[in-house]
mmCIF file of C-alpha atoms in Angstrom:
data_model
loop_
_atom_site.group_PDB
_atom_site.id
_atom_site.type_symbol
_atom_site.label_atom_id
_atom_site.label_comp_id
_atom_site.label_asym_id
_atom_site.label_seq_id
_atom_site.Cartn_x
_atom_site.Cartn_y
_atom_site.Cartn_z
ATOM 1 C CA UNK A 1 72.766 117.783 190.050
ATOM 2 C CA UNK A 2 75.280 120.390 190.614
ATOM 3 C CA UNK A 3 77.339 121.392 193.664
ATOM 4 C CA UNK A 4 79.210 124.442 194.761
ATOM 5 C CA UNK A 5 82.110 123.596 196.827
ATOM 6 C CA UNK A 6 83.744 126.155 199.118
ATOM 7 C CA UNK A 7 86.654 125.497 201.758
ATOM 8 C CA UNK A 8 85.739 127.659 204.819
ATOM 9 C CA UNK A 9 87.355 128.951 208.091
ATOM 10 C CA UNK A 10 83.692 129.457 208.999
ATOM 11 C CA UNK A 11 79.622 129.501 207.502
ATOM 12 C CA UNK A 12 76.957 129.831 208.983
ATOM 13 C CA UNK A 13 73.320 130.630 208.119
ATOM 14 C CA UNK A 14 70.651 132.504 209.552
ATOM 15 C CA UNK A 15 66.948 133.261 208.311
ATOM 16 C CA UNK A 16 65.609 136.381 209.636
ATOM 17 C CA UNK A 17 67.179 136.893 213.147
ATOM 18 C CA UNK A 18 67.697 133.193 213.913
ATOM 19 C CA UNK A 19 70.599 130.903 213.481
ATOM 20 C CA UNK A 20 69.978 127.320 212.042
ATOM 21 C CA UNK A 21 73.359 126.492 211.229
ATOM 22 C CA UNK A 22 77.351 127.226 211.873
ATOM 23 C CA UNK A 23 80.067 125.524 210.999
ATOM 24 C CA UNK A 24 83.948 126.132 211.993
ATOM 25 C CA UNK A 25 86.837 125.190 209.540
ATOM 26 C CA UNK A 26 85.158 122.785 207.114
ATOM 27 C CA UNK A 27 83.461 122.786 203.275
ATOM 28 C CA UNK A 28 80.269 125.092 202.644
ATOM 29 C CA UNK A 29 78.395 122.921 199.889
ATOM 30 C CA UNK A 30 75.635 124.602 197.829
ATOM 31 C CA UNK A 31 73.686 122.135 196.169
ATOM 32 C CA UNK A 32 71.124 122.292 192.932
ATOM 33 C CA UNK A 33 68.840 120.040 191.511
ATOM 34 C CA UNK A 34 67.537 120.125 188.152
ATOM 35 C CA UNK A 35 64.621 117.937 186.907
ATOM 36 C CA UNK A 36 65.681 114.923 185.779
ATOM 37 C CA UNK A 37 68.022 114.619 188.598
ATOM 38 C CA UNK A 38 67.799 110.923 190.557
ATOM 39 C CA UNK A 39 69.217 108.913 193.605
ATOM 40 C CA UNK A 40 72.791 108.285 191.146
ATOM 41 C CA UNK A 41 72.881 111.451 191.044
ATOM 42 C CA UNK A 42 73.080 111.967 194.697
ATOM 43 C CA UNK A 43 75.855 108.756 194.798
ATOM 44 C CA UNK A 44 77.760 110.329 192.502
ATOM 45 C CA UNK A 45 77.851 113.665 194.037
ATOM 46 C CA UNK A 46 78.587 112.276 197.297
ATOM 47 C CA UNK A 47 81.277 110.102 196.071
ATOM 48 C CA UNK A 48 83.004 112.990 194.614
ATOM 49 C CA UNK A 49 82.546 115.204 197.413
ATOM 50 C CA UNK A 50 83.770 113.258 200.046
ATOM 51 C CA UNK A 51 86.889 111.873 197.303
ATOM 52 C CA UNK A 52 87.754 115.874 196.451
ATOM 53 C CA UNK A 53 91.315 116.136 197.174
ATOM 54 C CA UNK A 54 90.410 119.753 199.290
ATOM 55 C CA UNK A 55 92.025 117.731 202.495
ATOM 56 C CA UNK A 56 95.186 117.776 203.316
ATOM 57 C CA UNK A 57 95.639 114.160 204.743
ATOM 58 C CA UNK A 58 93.005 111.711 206.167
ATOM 59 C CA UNK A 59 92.883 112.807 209.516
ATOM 60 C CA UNK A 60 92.678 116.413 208.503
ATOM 61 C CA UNK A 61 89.622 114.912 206.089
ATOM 62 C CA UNK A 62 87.556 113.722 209.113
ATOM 63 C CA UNK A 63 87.935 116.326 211.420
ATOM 64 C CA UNK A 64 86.201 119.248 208.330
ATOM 65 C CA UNK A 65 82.188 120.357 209.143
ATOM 66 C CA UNK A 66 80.186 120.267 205.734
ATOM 67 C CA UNK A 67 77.484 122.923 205.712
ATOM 68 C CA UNK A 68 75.359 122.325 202.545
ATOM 69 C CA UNK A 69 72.634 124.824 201.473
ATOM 70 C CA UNK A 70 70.203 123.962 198.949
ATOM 71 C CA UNK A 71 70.147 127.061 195.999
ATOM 72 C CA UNK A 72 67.793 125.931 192.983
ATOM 73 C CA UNK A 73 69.218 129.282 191.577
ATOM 74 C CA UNK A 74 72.417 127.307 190.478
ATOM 75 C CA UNK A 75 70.095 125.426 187.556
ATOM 76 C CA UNK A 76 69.737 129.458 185.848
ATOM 77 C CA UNK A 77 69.616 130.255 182.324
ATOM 78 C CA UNK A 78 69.893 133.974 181.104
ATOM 79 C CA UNK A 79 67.038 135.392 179.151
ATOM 80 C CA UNK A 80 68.914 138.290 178.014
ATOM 81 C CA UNK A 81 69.153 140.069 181.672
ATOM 82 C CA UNK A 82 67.013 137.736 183.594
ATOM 83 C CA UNK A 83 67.349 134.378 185.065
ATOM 84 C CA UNK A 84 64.882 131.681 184.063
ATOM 85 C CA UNK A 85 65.047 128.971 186.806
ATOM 86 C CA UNK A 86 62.612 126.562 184.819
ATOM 87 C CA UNK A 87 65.694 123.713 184.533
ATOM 88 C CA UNK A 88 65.674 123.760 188.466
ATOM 89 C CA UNK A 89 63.465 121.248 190.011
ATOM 90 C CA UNK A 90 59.951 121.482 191.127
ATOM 91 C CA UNK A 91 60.230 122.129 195.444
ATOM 92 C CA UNK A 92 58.942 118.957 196.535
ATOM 93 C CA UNK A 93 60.731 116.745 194.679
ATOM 94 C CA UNK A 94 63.745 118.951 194.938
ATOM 95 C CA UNK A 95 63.500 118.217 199.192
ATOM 96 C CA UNK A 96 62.998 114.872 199.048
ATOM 97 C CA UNK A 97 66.483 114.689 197.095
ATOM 98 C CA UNK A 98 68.160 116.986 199.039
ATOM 99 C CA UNK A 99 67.174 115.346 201.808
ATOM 100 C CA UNK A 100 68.394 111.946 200.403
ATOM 101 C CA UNK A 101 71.781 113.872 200.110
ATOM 102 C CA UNK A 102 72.053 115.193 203.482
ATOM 103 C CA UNK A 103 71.470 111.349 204.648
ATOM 104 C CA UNK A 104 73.806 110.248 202.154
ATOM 105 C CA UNK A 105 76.386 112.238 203.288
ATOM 106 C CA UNK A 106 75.687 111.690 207.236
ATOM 107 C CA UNK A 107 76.358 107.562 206.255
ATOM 108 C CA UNK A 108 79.384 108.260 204.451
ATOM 109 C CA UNK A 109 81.362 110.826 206.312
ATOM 110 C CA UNK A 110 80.659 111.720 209.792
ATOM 111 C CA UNK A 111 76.641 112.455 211.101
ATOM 112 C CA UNK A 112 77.464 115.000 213.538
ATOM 113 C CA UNK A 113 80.182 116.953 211.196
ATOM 114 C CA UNK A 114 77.184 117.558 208.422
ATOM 115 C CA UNK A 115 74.787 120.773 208.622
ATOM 116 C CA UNK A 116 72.167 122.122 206.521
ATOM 117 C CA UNK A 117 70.452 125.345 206.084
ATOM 118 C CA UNK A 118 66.468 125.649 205.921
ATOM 119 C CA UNK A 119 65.186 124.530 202.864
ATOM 120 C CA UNK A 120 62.896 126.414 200.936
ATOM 121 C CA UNK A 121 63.741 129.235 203.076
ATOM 122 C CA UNK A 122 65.446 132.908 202.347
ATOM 123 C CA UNK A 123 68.407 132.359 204.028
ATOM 124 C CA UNK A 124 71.336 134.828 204.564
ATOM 125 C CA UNK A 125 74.613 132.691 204.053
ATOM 126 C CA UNK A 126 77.655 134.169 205.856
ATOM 127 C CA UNK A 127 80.618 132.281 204.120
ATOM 128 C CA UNK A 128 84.155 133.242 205.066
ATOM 129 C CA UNK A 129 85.996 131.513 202.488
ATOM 130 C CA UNK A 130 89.427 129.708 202.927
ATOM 131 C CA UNK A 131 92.224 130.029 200.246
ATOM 132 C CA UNK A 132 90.002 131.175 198.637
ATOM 133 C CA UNK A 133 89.048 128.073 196.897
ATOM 134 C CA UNK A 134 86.215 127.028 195.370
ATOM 135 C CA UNK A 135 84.896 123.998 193.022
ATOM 136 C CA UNK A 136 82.199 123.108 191.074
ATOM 137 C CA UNK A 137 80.939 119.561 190.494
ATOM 138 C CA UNK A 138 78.723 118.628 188.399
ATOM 139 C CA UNK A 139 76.675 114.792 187.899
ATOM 140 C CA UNK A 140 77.272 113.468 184.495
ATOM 141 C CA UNK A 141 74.523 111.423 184.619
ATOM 142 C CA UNK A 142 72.308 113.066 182.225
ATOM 143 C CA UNK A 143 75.313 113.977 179.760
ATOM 144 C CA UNK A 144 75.903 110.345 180.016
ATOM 145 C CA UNK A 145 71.763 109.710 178.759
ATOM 146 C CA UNK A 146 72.259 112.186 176.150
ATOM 147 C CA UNK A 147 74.994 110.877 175.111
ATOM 148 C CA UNK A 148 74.000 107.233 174.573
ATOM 149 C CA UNK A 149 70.897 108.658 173.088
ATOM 150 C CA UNK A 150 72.707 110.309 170.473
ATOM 151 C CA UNK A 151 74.720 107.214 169.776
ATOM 152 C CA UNK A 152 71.722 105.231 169.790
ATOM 153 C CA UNK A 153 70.477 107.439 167.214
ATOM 154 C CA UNK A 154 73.295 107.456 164.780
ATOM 155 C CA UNK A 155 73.492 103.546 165.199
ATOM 156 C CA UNK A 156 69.843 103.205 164.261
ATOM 157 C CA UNK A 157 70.648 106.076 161.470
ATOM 158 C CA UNK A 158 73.496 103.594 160.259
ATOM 159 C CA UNK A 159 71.714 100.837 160.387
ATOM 160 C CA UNK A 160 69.026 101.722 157.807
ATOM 161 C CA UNK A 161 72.043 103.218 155.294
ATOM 162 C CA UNK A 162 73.267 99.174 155.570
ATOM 163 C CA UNK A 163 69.748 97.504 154.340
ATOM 164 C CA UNK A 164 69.474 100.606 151.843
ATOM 165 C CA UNK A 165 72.705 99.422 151.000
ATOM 166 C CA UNK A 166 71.744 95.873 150.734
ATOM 167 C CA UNK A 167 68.973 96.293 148.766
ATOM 168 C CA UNK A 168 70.872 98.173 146.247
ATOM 169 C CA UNK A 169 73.342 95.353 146.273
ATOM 170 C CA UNK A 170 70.142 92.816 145.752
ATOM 171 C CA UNK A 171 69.021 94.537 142.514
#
């Protein structure tokens, strides 16, 4: 899961000629999900959000609107000129995370401070950026899986060079 984290003065987003969403000074949060993306993922991400050192003190911290807008377009990969967006997830599991999210973050920070866009929709995002700043965050999650799967690998790897090893030692 991957996040785009931008400190506004203001965001808002429309779709077509209506407003769903508007935030004043605050975060604008776009958020991706890629397929093997879970509910630690979502933990994580909120964790980090909501720990991001992007506030100046605690009171400042509570008083920010988060706007997040879902964008499967941040799991891309370049085919020489075009974008291939088969690492993003499937749309219906996609919204059920994103939706887990949202929640997540309502629990954790402040319910009426969060807003979302329209999911699934084509949304024009009007993002007035503050600084400007802007960070990415990523979940490790699936690094972390990779990781021990190597390691796993190389162990097991090892571990039949030491009864090779053994046997040689037998004869």
């Amino acid at each position: 899961m991957k996040v785009i984290v931008q400190s506004v003065t203001t965001a808002k987003v429309r779709v077509g000629d209506n407003l769903i969403s508007s935030i004043g000074r605050g975060l604008c949060v776009l958020v991706g999900m890629t397929h093997s993306d879970t509910e630690r993922d979502v933990d994580y991400l909120v964790r980090k959000l909501l720990a991001l050192r992007l506030f100046e003190d605690t009171q400042g911290k509570r008083n920010l609107e988060i706007l997040c807008v879902s964008q499967f377009t941040l799991y891309h990969r370049l085919k020489g000129n075009k974008p291939d967006f088969h690492l993003a997830m499937q749309a219906d599991a996609a919204q059920k995370l994103y939706n887990r999210f949202l929640k997540r973050l309502q629990n954790e920070y402040n319910v009426h401070k969060i807003k979302d866009g329209k999911f699934g929709a084509y949304m024009q995002v009007y993002i007035q950026n503050d600084g400007p700043v802007t960070v990415e965050l990523e979940s490790p999650i699936e690094d972390v899986k990779a990781e021990r799967q190597a390691q796993s690998k190389l162990e097991d790897a090892n571990e039949g060079k030491d009864d090779h090893c053994l046997n040689e030692v037998e004869k």
